[in-house]
PDB file of C-alpha atoms in Angstrom:
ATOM      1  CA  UNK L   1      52.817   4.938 -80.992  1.00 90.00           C
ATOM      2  CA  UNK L   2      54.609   1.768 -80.171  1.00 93.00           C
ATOM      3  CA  UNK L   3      53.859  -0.312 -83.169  1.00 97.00           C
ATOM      4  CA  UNK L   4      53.356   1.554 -87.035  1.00 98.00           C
ATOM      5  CA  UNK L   5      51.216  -1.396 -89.004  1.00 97.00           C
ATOM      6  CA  UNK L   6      48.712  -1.744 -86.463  1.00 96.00           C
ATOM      7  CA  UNK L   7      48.138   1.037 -84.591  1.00 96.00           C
ATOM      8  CA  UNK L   8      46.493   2.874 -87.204  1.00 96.00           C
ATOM      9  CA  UNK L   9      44.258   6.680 -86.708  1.00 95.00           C
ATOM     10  CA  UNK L  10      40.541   6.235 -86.279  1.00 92.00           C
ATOM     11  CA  UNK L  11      39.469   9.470 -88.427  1.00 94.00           C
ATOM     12  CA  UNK L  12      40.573   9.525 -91.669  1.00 94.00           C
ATOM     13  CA  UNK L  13      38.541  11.625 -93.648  1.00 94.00           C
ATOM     14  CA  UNK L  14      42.049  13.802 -93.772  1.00 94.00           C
ATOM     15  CA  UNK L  15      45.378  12.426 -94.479  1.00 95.00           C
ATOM     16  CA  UNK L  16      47.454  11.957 -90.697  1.00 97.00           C
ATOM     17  CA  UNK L  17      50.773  13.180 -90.409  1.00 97.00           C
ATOM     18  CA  UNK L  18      52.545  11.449 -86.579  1.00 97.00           C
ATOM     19  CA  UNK L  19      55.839  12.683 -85.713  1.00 98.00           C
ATOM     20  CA  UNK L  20      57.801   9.427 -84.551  1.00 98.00           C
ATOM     21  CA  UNK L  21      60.677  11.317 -83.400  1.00 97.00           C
ATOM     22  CA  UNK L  22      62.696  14.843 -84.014  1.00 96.00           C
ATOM     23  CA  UNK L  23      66.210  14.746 -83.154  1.00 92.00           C
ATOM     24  CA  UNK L  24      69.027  17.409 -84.363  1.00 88.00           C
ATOM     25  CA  UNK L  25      67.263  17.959 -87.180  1.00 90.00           C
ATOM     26  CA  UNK L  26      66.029  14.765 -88.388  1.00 95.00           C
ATOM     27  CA  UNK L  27      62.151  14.115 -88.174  1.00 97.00           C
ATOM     28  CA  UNK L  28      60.703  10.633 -88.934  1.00 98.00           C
ATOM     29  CA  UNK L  29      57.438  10.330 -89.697  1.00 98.00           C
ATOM     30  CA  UNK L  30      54.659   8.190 -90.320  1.00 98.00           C
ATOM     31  CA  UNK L  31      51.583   9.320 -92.766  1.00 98.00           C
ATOM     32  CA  UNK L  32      48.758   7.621 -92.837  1.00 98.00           C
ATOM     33  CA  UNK L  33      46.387   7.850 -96.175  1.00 97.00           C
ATOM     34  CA  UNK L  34      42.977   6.324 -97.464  1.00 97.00           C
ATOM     35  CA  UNK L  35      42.215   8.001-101.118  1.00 97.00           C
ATOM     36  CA  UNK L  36      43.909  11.502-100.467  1.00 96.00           C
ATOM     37  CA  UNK L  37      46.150  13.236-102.734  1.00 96.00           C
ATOM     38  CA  UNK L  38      47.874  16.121-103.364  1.00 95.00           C
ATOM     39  CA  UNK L  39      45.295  18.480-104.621  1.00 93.00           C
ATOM     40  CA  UNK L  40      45.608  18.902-108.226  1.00 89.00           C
ATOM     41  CA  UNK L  41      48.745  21.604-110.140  1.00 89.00           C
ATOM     42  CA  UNK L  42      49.697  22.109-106.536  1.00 95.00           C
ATOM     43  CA  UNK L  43      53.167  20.513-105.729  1.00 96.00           C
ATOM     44  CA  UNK L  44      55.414  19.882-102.798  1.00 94.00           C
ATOM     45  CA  UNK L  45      58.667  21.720-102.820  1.00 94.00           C
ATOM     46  CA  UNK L  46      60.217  21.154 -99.410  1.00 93.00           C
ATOM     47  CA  UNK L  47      63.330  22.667 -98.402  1.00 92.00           C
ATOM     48  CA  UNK L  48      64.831  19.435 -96.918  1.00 95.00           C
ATOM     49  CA  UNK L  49      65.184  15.960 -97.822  1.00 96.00           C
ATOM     50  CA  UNK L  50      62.920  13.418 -97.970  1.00 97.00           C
ATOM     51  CA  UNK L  51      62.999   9.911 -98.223  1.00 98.00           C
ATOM     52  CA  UNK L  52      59.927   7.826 -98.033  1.00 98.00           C
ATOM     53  CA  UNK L  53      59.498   4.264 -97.655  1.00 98.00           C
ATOM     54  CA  UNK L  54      55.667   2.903 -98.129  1.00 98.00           C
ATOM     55  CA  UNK L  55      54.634   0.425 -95.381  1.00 98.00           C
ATOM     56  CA  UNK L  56      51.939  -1.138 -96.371  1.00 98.00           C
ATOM     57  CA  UNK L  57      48.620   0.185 -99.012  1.00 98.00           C
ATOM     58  CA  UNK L  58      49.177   1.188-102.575  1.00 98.00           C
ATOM     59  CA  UNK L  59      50.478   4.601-103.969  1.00 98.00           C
ATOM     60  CA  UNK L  60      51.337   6.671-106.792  1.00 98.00           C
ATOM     61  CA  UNK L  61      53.445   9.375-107.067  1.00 98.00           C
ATOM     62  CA  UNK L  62      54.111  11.965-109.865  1.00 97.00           C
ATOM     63  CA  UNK L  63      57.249  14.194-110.654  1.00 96.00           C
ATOM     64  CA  UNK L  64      57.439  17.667-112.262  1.00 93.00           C
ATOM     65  CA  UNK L  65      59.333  15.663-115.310  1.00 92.00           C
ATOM     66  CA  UNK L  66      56.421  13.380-116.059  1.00 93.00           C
ATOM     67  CA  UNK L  67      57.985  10.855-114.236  1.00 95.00           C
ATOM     68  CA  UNK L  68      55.357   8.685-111.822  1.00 96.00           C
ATOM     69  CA  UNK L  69      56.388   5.893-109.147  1.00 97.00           C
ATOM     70  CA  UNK L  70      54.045   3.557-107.789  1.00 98.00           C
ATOM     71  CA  UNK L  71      54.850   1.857-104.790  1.00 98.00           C
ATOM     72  CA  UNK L  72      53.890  -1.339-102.782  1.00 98.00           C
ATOM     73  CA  UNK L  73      54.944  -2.252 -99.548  1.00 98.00           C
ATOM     74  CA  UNK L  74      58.603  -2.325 -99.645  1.00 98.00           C
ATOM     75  CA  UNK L  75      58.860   0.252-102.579  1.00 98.00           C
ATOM     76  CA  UNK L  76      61.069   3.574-101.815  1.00 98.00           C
ATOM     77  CA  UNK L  77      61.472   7.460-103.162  1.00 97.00           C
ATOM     78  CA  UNK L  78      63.959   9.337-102.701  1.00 96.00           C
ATOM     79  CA  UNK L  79      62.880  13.091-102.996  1.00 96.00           C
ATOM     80  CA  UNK L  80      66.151  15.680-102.635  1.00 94.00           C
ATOM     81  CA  UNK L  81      65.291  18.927-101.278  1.00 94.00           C
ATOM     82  CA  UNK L  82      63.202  21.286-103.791  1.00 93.00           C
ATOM     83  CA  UNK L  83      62.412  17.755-105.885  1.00 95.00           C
ATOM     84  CA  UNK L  84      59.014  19.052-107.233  1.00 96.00           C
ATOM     85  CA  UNK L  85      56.604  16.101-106.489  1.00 96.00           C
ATOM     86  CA  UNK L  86      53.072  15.276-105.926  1.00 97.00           C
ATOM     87  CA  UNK L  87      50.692  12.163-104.429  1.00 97.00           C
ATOM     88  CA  UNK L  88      48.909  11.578-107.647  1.00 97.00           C
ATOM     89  CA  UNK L  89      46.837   8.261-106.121  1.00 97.00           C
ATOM     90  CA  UNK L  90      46.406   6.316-102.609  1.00 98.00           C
ATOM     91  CA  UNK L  91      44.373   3.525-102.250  1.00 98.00           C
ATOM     92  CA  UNK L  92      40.332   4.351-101.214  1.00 97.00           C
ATOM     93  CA  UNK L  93      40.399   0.963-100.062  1.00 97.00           C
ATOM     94  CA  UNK L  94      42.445   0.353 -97.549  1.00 97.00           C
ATOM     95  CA  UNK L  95      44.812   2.597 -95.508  1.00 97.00           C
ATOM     96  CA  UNK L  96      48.387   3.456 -96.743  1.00 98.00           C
ATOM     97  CA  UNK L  97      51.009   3.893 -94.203  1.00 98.00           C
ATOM     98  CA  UNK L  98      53.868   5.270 -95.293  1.00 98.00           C
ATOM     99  CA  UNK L  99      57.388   6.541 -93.451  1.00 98.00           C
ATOM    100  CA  UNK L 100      58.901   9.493 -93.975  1.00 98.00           C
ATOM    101  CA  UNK L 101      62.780  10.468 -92.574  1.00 98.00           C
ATOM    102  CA  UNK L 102      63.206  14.426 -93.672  1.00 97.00           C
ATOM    103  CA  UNK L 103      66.570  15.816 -92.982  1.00 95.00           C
ATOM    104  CA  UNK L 104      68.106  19.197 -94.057  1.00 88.00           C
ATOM    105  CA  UNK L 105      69.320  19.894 -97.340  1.00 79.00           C
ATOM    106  CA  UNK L 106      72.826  20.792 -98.152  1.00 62.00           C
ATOM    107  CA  UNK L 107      74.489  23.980 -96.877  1.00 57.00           C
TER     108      UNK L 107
ATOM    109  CA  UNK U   1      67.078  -2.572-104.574  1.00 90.00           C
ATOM    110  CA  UNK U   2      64.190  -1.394-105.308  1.00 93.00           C
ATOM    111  CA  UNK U   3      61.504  -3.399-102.760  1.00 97.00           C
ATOM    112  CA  UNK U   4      62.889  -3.311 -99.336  1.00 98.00           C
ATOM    113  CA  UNK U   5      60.749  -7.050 -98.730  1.00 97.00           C
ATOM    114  CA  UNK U   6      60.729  -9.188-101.499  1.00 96.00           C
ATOM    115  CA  UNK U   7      64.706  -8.266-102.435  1.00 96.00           C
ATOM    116  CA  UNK U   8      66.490 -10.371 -99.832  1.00 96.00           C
ATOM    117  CA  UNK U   9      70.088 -11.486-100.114  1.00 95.00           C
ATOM    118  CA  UNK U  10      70.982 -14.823-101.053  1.00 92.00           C
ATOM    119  CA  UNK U  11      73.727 -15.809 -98.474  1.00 94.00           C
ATOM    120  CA  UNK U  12      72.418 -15.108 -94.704  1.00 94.00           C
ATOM    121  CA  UNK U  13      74.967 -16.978 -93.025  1.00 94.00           C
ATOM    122  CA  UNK U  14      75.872 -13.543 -91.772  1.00 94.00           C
ATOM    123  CA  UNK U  15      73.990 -10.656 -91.388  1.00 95.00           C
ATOM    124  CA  UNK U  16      73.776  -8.411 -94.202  1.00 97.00           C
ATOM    125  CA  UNK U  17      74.237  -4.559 -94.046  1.00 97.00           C
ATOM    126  CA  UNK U  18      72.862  -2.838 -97.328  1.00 97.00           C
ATOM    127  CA  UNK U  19      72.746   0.623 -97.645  1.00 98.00           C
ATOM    128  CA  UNK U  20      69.723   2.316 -99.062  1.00 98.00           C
ATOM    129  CA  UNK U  21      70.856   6.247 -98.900  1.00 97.00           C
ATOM    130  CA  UNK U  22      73.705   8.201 -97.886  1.00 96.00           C
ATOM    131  CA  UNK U  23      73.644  11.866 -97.466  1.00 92.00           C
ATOM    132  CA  UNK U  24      74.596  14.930 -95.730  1.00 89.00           C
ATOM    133  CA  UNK U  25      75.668  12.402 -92.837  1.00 90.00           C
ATOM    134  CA  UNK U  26      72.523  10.588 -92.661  1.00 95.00           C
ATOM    135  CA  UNK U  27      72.904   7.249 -93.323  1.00 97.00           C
ATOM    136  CA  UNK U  28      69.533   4.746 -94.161  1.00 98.00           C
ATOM    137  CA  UNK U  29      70.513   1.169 -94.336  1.00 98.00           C
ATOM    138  CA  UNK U  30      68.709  -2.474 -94.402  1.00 98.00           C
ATOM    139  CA  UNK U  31      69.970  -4.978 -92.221  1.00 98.00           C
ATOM    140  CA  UNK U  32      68.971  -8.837 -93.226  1.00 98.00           C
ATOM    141  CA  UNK U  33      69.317 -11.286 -89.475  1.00 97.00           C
ATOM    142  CA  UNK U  34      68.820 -15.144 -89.800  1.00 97.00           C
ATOM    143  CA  UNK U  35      69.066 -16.091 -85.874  1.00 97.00           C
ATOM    144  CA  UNK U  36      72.525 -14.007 -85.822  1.00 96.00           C
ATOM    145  CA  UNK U  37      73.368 -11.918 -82.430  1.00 96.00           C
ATOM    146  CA  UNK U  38      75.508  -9.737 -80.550  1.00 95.00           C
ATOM    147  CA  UNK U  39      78.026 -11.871 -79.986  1.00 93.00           C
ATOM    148  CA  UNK U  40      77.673 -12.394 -75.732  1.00 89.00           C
ATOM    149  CA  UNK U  41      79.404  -9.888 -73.609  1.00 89.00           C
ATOM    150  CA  UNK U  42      79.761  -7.386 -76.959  1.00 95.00           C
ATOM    151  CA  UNK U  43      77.703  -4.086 -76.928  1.00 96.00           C
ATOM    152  CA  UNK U  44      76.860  -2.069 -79.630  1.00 94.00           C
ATOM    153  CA  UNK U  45      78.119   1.618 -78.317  1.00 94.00           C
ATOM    154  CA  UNK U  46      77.987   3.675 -81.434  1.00 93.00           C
ATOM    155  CA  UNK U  47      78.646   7.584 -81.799  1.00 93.00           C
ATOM    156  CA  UNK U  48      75.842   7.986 -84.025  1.00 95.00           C
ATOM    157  CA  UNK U  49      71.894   7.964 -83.654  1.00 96.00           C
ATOM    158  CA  UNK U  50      70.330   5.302 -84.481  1.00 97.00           C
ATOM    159  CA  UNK U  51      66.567   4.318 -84.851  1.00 98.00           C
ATOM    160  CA  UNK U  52      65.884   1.272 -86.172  1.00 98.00           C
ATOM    161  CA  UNK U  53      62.003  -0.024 -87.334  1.00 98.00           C
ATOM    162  CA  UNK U  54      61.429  -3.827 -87.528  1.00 98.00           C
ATOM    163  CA  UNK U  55      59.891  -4.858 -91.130  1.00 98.00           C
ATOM    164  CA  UNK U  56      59.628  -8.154 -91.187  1.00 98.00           C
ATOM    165  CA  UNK U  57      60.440 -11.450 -88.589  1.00 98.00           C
ATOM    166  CA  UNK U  58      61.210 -11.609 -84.992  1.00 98.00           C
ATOM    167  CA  UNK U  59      64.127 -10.493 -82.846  1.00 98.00           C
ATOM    168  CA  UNK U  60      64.725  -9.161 -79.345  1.00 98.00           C
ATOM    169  CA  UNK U  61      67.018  -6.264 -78.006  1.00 98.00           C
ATOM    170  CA  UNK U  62      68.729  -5.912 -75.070  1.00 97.00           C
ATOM    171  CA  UNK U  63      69.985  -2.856 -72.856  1.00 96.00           C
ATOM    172  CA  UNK U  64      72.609  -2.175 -70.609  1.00 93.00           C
ATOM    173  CA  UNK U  65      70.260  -1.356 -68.158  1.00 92.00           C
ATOM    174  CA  UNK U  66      68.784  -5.083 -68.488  1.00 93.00           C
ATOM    175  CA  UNK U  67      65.753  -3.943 -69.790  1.00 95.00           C
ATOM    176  CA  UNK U  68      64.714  -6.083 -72.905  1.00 96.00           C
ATOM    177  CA  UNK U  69      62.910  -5.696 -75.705  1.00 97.00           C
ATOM    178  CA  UNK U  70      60.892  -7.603 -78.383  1.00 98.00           C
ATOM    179  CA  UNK U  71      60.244  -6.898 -81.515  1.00 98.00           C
ATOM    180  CA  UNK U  72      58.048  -7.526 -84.343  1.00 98.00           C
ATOM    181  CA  UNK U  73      57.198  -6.280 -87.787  1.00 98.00           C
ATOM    182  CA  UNK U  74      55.756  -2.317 -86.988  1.00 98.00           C
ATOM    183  CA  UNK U  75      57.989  -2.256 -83.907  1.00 98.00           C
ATOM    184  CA  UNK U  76      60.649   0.637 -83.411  1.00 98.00           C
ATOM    185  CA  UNK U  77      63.396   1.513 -81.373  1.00 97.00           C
ATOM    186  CA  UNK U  78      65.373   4.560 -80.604  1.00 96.00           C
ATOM    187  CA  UNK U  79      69.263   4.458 -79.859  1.00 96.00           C
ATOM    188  CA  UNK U  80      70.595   7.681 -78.935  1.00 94.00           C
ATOM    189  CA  UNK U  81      74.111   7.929 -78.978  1.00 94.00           C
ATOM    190  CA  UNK U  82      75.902   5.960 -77.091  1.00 93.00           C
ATOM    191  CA  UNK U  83      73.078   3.787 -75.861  1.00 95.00           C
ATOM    192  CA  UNK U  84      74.786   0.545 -75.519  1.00 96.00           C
ATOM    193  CA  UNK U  85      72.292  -2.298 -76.989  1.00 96.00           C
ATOM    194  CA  UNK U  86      73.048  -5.646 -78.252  1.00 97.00           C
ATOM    195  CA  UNK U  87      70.579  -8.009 -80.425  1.00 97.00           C
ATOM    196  CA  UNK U  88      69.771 -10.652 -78.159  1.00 97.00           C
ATOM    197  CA  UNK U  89      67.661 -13.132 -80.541  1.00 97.00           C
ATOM    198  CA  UNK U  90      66.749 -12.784 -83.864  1.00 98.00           C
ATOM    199  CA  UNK U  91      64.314 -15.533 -85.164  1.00 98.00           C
ATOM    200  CA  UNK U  92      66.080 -18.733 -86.936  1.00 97.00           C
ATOM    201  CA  UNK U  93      63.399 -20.013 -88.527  1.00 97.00           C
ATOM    202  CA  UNK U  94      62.933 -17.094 -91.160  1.00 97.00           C
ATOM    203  CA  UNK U  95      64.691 -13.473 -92.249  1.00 97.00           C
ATOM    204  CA  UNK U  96      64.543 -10.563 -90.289  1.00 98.00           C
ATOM    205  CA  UNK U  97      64.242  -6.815 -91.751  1.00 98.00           C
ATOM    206  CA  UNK U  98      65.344  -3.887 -89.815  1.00 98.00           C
ATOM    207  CA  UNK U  99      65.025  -0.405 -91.609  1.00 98.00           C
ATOM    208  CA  UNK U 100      68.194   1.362 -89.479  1.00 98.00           C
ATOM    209  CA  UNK U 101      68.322   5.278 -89.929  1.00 98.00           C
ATOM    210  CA  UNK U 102      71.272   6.617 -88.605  1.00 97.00           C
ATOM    211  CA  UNK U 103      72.360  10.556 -87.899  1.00 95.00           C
ATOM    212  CA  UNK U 104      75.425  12.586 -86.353  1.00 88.00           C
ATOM    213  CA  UNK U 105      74.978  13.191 -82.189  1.00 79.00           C
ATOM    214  CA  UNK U 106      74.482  16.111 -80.275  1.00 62.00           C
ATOM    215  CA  UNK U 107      78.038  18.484 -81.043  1.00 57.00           C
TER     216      UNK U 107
END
């Protein structure tokens, strides 16, 4: 994948996960969305860190606390290792792209 | 910052390094370019990883190897350790974002 904004999945009836690269331990990402989230009381609880960066679309996120993000192009989450989290919206509109760098959590 | 787009520093008559995240020796940084380069004959020859994402603007990097590269928004580029690069052009006419992620080597 040469170039993230434009060269987009054709199916997206599922959310796409593409492995950029995977190096010692780091993996960078890019997800690609149209409507999906995170199916509802279930949570991600990932065992490394995750930061997430959203490259273009619209997004909402939710956290165990209450808390919810949304994000625009440009917006940022951090989510530490075992941050309890969830997708609560994407745009049905239009594709969201966003990148994810995971990287393990603290010894 | 909070929107890695719309937030741009004031002063560009330098480039501007802002770190994003630091942790567990991963290191996530925006850099802001206004036509600056690697100053001629200078390489970049880091110890680190490095893979840098182009968000917004033009700019053009160059290898030791004399192969070049152009960039623009969606582009990416991976610099292994050691790879020695220099930024050849980065447009004048309007700022440049590069998302840089950087991570320890090989031991």
């Amino acid at each position: 994948m040469n170039n993230l904004l434009t060269e987009l999945p054709e199916n997206l009836t599922g959310e796409v996960f593409q492995t950029i690269i995977e190096n010692k331990g780091v993996k960078i990402e890019r997800i690609t969305s149209l409507g999906q989230v995170t199916p509802a009381g279930e949570w991600y609880d990932q065992p490394q860190n995750e930061w997430v960066l959203l490259l273009q679309g619209r997004a909402r996120l939710a956290f165990e606390d209450g808390r919810e993000q949304s994000l625009q192009p440009g917006d940022h989450a951090w989510l530490p290792a075992h941050c309890r989290h969830r997708v609560s919206w994407t745009d049905p509109d239009q594709p969201t792209l966003w990148l994810a760098v995971h990287w393990p959590r603290p010894e």
